[in-house]
Coordinates of C-alpha atoms and ligand atoms in Angstrom, one line a residue:
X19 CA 71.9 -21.2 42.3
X20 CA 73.2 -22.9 39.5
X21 CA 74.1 -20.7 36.7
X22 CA 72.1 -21.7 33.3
X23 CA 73.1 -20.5 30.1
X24 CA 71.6 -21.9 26.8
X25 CA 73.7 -22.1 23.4
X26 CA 73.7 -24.3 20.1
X27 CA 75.1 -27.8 20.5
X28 CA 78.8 -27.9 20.1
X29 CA 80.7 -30.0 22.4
X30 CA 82.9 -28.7 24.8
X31 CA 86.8 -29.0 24.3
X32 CA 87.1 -30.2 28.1
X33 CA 84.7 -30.6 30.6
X34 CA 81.8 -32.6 31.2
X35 CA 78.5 -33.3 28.8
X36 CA 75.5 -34.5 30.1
X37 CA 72.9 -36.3 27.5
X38 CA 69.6 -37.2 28.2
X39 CA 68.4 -40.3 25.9
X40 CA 64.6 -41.9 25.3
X41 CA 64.4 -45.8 25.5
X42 CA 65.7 -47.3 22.9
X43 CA 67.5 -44.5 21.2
X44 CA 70.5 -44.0 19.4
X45 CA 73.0 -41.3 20.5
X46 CA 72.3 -38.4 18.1
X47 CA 72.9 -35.0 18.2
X48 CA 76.2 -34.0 20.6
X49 CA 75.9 -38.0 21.9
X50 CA 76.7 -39.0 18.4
X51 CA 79.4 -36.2 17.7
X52 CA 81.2 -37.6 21.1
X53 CA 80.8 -41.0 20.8
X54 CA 82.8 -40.4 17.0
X55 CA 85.0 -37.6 18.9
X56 CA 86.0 -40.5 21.3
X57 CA 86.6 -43.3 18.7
X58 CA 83.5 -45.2 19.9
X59 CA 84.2 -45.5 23.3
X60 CA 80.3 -43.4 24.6
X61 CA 79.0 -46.8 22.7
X62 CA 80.8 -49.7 24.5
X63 CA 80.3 -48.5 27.5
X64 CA 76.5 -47.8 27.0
X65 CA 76.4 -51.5 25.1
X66 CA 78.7 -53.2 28.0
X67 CA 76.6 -51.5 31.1
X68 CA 73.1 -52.8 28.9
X69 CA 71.7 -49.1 29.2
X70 CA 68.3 -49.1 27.8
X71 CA 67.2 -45.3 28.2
X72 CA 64.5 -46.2 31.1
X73 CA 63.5 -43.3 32.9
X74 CA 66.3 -42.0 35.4
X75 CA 68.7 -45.1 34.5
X76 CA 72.1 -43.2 34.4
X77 CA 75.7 -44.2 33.3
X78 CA 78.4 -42.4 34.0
X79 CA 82.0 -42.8 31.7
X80 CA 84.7 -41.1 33.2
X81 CA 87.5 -39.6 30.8
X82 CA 86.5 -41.1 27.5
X83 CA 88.8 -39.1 25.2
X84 CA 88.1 -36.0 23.3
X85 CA 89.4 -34.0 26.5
X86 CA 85.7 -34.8 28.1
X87 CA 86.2 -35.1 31.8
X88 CA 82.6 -37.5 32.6
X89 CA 79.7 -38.0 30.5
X90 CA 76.8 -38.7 32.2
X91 CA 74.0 -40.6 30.0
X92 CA 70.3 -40.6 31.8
X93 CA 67.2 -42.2 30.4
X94 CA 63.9 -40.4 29.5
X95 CA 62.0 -43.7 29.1
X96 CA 60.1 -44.0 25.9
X97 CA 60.2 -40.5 24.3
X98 CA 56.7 -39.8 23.4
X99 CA 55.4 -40.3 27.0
X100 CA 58.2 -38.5 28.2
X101 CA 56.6 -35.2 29.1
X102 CA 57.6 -32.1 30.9
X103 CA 58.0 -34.3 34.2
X104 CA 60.5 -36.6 32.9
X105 CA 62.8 -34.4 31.2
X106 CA 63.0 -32.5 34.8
X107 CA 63.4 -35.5 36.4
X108 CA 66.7 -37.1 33.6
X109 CA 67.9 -33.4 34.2
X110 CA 68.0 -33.5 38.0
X111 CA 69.6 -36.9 37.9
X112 CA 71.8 -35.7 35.9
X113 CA 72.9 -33.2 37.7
X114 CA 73.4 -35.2 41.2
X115 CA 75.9 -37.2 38.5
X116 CA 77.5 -34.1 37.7
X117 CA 78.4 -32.6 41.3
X118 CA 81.8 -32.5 41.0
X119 CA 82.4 -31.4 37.9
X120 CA 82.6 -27.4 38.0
X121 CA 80.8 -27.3 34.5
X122 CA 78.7 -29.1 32.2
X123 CA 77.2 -29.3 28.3
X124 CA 73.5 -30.9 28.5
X125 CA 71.4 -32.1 25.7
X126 CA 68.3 -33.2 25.9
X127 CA 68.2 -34.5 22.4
X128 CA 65.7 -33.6 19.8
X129 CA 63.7 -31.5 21.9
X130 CA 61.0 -28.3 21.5
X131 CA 62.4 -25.5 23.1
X132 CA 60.6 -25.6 26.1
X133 CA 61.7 -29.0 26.8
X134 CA 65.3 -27.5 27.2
X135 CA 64.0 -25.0 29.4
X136 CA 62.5 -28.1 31.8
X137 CA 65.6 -29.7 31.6
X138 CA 67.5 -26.3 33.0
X139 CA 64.6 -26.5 36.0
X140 CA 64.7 -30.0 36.8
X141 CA 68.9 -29.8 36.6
X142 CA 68.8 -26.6 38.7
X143 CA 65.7 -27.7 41.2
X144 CA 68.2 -30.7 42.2
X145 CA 71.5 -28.8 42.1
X146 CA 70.0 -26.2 45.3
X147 CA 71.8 -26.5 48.8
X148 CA 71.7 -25.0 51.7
X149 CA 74.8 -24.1 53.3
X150 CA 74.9 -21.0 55.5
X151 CA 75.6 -22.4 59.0
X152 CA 78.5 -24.7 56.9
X153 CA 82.0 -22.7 57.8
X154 CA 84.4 -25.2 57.8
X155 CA 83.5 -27.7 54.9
X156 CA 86.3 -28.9 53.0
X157 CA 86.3 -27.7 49.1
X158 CA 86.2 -31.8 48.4
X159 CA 83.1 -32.0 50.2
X160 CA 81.5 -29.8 48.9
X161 CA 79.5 -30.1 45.0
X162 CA 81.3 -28.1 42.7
X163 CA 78.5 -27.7 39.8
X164 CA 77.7 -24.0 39.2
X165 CA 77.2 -23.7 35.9
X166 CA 75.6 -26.0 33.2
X167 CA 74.5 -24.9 29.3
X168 CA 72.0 -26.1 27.8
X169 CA 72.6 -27.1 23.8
X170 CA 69.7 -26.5 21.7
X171 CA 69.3 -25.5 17.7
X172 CA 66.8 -22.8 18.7
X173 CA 68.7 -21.4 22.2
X174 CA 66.7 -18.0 22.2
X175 CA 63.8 -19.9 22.1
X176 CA 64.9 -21.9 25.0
X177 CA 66.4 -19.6 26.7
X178 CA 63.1 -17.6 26.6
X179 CA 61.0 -20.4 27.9
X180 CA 63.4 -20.7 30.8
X181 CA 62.6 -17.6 32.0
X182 CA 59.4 -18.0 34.1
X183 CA 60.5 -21.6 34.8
X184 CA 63.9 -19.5 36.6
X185 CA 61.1 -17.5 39.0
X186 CA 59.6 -20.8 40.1
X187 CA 62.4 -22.2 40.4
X188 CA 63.5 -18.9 42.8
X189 CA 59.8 -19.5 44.5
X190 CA 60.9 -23.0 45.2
X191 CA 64.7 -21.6 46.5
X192 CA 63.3 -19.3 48.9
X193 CA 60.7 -21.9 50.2
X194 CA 63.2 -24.7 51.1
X195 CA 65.4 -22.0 52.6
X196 CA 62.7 -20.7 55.3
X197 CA 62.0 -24.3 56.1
X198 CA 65.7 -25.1 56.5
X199 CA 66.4 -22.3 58.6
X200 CA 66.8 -23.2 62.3
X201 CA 64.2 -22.3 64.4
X202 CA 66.2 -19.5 67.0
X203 CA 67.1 -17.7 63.6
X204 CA 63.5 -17.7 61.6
X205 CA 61.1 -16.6 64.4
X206 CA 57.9 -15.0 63.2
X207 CA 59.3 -11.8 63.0
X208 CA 62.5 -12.7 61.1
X209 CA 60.1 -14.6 58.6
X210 CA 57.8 -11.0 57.9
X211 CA 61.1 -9.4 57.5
X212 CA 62.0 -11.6 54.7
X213 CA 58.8 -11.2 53.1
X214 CA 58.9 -7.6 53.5
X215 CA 61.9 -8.2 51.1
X216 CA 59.9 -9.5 48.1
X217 CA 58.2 -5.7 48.2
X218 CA 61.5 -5.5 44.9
X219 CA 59.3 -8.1 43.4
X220 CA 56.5 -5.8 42.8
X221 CA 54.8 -7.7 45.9
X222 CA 52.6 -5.4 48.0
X223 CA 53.3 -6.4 51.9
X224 CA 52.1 -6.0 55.0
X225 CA 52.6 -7.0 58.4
X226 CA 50.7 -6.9 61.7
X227 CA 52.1 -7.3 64.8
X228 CA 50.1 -8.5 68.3
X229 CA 48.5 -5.0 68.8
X230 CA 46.8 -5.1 65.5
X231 CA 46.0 -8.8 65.9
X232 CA 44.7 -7.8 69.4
X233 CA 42.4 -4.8 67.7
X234 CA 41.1 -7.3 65.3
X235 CA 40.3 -10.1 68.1
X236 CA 42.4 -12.8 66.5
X237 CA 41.7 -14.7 69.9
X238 CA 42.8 -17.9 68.4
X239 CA 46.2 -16.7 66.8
X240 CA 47.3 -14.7 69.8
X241 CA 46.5 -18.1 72.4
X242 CA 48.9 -19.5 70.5
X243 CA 51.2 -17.1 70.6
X244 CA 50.9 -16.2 74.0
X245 CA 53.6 -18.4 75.9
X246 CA 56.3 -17.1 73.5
X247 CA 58.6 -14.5 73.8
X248 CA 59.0 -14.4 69.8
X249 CA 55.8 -12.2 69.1
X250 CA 53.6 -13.1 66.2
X251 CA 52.9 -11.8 63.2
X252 CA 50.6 -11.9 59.8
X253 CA 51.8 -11.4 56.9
X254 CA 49.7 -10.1 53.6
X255 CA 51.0 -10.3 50.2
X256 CA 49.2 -9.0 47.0
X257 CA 50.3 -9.4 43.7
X258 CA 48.4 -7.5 40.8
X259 CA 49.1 -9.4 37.8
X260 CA 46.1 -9.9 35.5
X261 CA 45.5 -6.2 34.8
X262 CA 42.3 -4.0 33.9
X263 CA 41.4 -6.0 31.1
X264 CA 40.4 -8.8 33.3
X265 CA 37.4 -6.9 34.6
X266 CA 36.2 -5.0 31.7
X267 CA 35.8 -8.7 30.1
X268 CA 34.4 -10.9 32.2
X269 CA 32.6 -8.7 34.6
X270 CA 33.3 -8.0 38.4
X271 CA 34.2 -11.6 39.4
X272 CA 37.3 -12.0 37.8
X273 CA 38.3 -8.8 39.5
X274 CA 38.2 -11.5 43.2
X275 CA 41.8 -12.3 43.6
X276 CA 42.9 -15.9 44.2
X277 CA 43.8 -16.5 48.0
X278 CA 46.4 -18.6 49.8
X279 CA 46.7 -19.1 53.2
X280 CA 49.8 -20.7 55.6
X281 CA 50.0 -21.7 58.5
X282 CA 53.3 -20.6 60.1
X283 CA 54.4 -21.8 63.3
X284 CA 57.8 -21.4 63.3
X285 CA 59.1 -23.7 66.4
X286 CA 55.6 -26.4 67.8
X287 CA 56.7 -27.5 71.2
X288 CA 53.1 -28.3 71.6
X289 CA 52.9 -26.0 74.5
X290 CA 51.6 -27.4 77.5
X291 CA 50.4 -30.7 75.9
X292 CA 54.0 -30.8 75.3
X293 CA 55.6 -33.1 72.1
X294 CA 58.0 -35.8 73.4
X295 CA 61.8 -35.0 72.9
X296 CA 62.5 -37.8 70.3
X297 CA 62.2 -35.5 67.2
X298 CA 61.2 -32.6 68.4
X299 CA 63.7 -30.9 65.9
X300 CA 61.6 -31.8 63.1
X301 CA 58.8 -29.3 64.4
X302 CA 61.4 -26.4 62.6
X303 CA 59.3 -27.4 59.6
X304 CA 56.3 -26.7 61.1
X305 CA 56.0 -23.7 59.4
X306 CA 56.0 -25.0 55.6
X307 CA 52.8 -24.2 55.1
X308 CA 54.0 -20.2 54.8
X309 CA 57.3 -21.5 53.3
X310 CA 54.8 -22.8 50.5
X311 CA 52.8 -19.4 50.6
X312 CA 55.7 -16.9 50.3
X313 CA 57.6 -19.2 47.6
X314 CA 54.3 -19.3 45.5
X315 CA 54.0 -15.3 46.0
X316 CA 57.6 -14.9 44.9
X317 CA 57.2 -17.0 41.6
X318 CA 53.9 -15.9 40.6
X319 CA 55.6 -11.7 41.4
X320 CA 58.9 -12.9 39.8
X321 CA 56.8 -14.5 36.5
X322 CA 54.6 -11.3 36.1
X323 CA 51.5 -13.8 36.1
X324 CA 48.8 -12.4 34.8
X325 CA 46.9 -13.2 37.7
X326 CA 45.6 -11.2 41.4
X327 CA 46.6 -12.9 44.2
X328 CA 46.9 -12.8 47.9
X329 CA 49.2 -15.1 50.2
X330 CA 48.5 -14.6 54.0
X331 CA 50.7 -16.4 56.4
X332 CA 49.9 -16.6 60.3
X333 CA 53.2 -16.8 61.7
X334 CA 53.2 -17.5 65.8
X335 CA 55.5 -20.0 67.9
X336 CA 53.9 -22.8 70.1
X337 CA 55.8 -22.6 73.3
X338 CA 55.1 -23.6 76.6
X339 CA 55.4 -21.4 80.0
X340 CA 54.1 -19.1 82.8
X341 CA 52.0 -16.8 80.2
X342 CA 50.9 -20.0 77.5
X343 CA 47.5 -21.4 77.2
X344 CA 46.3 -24.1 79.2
X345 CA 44.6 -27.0 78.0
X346 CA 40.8 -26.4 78.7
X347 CA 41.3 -22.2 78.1
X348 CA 38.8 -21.2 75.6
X349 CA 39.6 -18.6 73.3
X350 CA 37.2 -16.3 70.8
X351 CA 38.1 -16.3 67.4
X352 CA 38.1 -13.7 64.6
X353 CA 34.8 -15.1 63.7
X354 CA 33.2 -14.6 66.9
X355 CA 33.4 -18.4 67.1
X356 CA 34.1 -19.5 70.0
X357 CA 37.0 -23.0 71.3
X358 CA 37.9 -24.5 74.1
X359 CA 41.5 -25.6 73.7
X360 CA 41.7 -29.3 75.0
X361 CA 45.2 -29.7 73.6
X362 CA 47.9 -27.2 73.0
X363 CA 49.3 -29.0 70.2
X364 CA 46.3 -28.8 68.0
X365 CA 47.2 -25.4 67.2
X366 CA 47.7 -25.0 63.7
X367 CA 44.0 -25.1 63.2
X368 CA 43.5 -22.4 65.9
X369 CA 45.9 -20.4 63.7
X370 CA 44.3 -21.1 60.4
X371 CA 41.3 -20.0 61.4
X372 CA 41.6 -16.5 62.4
X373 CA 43.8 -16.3 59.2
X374 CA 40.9 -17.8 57.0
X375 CA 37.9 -15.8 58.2
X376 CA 40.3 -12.8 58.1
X377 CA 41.4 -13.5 54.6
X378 CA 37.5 -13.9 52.9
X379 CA 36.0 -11.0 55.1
X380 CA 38.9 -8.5 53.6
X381 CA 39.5 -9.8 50.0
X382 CA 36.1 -12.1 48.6
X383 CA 38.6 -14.3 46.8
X384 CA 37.7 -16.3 44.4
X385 CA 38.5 -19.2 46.5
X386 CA 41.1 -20.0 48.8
X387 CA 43.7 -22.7 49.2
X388 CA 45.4 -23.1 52.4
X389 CA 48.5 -25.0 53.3
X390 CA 49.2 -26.5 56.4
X391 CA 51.7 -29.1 58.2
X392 CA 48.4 -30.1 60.1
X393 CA 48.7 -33.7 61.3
X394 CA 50.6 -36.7 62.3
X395 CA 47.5 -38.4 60.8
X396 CA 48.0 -37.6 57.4
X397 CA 51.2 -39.1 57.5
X398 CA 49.9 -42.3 58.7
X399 CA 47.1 -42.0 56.1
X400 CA 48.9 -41.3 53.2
X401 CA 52.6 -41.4 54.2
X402 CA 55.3 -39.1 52.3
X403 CA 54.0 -39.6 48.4
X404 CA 51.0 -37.8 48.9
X405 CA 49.4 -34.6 50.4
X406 CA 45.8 -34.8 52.1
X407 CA 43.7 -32.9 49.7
X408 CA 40.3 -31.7 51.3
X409 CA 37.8 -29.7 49.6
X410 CA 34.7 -28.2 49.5
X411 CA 34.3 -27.9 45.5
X412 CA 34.9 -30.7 43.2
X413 CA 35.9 -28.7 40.8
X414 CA 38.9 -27.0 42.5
X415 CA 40.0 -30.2 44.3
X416 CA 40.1 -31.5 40.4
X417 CA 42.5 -28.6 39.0
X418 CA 44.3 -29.2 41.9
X419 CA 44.6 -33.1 41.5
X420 CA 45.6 -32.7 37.9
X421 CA 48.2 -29.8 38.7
X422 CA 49.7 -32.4 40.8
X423 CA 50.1 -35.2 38.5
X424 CA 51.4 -32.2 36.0
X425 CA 54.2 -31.5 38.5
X426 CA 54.9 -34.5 40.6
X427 CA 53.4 -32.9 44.0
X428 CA 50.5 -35.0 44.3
X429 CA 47.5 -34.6 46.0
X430 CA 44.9 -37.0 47.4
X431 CA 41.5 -36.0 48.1
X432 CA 40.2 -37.3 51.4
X433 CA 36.4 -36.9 52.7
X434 CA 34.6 -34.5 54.9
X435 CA 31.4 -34.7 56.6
X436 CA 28.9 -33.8 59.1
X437 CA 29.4 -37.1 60.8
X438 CA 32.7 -35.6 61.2
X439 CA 32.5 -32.2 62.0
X440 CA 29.8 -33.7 65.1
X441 CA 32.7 -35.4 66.7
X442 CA 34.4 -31.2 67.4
X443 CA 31.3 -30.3 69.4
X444 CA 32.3 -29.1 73.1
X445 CA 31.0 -29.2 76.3
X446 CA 31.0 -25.5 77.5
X447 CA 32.3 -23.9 74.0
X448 CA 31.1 -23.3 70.4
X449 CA 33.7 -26.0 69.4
X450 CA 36.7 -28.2 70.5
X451 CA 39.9 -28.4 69.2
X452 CA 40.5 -31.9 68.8
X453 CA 38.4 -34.4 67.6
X454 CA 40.2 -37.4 69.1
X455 CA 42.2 -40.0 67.3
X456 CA 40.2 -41.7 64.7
X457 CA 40.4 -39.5 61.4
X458 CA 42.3 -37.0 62.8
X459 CA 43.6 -35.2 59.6
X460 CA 39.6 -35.4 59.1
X461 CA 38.3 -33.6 61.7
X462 CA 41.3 -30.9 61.6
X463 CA 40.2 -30.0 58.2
X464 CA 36.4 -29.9 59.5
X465 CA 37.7 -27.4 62.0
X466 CA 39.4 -25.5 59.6
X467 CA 36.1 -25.4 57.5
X468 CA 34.3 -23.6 60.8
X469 CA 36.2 -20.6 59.4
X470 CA 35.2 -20.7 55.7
X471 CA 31.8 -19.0 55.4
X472 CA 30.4 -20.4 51.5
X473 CA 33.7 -19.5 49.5
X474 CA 35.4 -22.4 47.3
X475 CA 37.9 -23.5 49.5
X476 CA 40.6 -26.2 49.4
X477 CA 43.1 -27.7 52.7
X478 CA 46.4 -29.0 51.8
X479 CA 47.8 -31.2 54.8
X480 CA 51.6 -31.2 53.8
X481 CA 52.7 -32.4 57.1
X482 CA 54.2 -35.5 55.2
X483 CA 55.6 -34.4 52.2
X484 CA 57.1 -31.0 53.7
X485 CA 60.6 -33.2 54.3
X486 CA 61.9 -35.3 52.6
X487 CA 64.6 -38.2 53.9
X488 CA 65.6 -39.2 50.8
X489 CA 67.0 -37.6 47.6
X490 CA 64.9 -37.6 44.3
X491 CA 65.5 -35.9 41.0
X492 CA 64.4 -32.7 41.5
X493 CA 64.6 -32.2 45.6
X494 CA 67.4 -33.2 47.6
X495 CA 66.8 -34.8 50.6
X496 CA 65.0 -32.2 53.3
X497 CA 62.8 -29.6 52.4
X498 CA 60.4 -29.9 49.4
X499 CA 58.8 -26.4 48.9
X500 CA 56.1 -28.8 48.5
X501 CA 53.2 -26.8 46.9
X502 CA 54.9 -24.0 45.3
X503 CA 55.4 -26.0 42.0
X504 CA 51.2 -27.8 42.4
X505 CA 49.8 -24.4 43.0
X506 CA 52.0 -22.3 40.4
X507 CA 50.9 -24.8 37.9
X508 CA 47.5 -24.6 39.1
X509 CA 47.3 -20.6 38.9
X510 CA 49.1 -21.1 35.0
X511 CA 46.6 -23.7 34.0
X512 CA 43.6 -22.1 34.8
X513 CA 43.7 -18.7 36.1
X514 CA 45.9 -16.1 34.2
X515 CA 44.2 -13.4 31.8
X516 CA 46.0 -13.8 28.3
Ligands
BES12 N1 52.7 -29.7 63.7 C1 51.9 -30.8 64.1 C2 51.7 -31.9 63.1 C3 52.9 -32.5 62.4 C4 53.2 -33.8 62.8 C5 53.6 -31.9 61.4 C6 54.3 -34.5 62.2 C7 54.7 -32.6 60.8 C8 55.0 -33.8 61.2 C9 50.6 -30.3 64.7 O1 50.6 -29.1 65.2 C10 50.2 -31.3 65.8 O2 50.9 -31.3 66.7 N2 49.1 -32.0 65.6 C11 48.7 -33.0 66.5 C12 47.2 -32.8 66.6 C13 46.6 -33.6 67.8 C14 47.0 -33.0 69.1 C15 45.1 -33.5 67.7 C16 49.1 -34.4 66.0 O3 49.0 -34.6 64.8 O4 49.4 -35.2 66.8
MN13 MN1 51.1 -29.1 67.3
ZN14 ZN1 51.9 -27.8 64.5

């Protein structure tokens, strides 16, 4: 992780300084004190490449004098409409323009506190690699920035600020990592080891292996799970943030904790309706959903929020073989539900919803939010800019529409129905698993809302913004930790005690 540090603005005697400027602004601050350290020459080069301070636009000047090795300038747009989101945003670009420079000075210019602190997350957010499995990269490959300071009058102040903004930033780390992780290294079990890790958090954990499920009659989870070697497991996390006073006040309902739920499959061959080869790779990520989860458990532990929550992740791998489920098998779920399992692949949904009955019959939460790479149809509906939002309560899906625009992981709400949920019903079963091709993000989510008896409840389909293919300020191209940031915000906004 790149190593922040916050101090007052001085420049640097060598190195590199990073400045991030609104539209239509003078250098001021360490830009000023530069541009007269370098007889001018910050100026000509922002006046000859016509830089106007629009949002992201960035110029680079190598070795201007003044022992500077590379300033990068980067554009806020106009400064009063640049929020939180756009000073992350200057931040990470500025730090992709910084990569091989070892070290770096950034000022964000006449700034609160806190807006140092974003520029520190959005810098840092962007900065994050991934490069176990990497043993013979060449030190000129490789980016070199590891440590940037931020310059601002007030740096306790800042460097305050930064600190909860650090443990979502860690939430976010830890996220992109599972989903990186190959797929014969992060098998279920491997996955509720590392979450048994976050226990130094303050993170209560648990994990149950087959037997328990088996006890339990997670019929859906264990058909999955039944053509792979790799057993499965679920994962429960609990965090106990918000602290007696939240029930004295307001009464035994703000004593429910907040639930979130993941669905895990760590490698989706599709089983026996097996996935064509072309790609097949990609279904590594199928287990974002948990990524999400755990990464959002880490940052809400790692923050102190003053919030309970629980994160449950159902973590299986679809494989196909002598013991796997056939197409046409009907399994009984947790619920006492029963499904006849016309395709193998739909199995995230068969997952979910052992998970989701399991999760409202132990804990009541207040509601629950569950993430899920679900569909290939969400990505045709809605492509990679937005998430398929379903809910059954307007005013979650609201908070959660506004945490997105807030953050940049945006969500858009898509309809249920009865006319929907009719299309699931089954022959010889309670239900199908597959409601054929029209609307199928649709009737995945009506499955999954078989398995939610009344509570509040909210389905993220994040199968196309899980992965990213292109760089953007603050994630690098390839996994997004999508979620972690939407629901951190989310649980800050509206849910912590004060
Ligand atoms: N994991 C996939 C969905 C997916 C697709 C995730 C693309 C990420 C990128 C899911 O388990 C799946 O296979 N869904 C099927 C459902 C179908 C069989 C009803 C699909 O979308 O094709
Ligand atoms: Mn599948
Ligand atoms: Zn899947």
């Amino acid at each position: 992780m790149l190593e922040i540090t916050f101090a007052k603005p001085a420049l640097p005697e060598k190195g590199a300084l990073a400045l991030l400027v609104g539209e239509g602004e003078a250098l001021a601050g360490l830009g000023a004190a530069a541009d007269q350290a370098t007889a001018g020459a910050l100026g000509r080069a922002l006046a000859a490449a016509s830089f106007k301070g629009k949002k992201n636009e960035t110029v680079t000047i190598l070795a201007p004098g003044a022992g500077l090795s590379r300033v990068v300038v980067v554009g806020l747009g106009k400064r009063e409409e640049a929020a939180g989101r756009a000073t992350e945003e200057a931040a990470g670009t500025a730090a992709a323009a910084l990569a091989a420079e070892p070290e770096a000075v950034l000022d964000a210019g006449p700034v609160a506190p806190v807006q140092a602190a974003e520029a520190a997350l959005g810098a840092s957010l962007r900065a994050w690699r991934f490069d176990r499995y990497r043993t013979r990269e060449k030190a000129e490959d490789r980016p070199k920035l590891a440590r940037l300071a931020l310059a601002h009058a007030d740096a306790a102040k800042a460097r305050a600020a930064w600190a909860p903004l650090k443990a979502v930033a860690e939430g976010v780390f830890l996220a992109r990592e599972l989903v990186t992780e190959p797929p014969n290294v992060l098998t279920p079990a491997e996955m509720a080891e590392r979450c048994r890790g976050l226990a130094k958090l303050g993170l209560e954990v648990e994990v149950l292996g087959p037997k328990e499920m088996r006890k339990l009659g997670f019929g859906a989870l264990l058909g999955v799970a039944q053509g792979s070697a790799n057993e499965p497991r679920l994962v429960v996390m609990q965090w106990h943030g918000a602290g007696p006073a939240a029930k004295g006040r307001k009464g035994a309902k703000a004593a429910r904790p907040l639930a979130f739920i993941g669905k895990g499959v760590t490698f989706d061959t599709g089983g026996i309706s097996l996935k064509p080869a072309q790609g097949m790779e990609e279904m590594k990520t199928d287990m974002a959903g948990a990524a999400t989860v755990i990464g959002l458990m880490a940052a809400l532990a790692g923050r102190k929020a003053k919030v309970d929550a629980v994160g449950l992740v159902g973590l299986v791998e679809n494989m196909p073989s002598g013991t796997a489920q056939r197409p046409g098998d009907v399994v009984k779920t947790y619920s006492g539900q029963t499904v006849e399992v016309l395709n193998t692949d739909a199995e995230g949904r068969l997952v979910l919803a052992d998970v989701l009955w399991y999760c409202q019959e132990r804990f009541d939460p207040a509601f629950m939010v569950d993430l899920a790479t679900l569909t290939g149809a969400i990505v045709v509906s809605l492509g990679h800019e937005n998430a398929g939002l379903f809910a059954n309560d307007d005013a979650l899906a609201q908070t959660l529409i506004a945490a997105g625009q807030a953050t940049g992981e945006q969500v858009w709400r898509m309809p249920l129905g009865e006319a929907y949920d009719k299309l699931l019903k089954s022959d010889i079963a309670d239900m199908k698993n597959i409601g054929g091709r029209p609307a199928g993000a649709i009737t995945a989510a009506q499955f999954l809302q078989r398995f939610v008896n009344g509570k509040p409840w909210a389905h993220l389909d994040i199968a196309g913004t899980a992965w990213s293919s292109k760089d953007k300020p603050c994630v690098p191209k390839g996994a997004t930790a999508f979620g972690v940031r939407l629901l951190d915000r989310l649980v800050a906004d509206h849910h912590e005690t004060r």
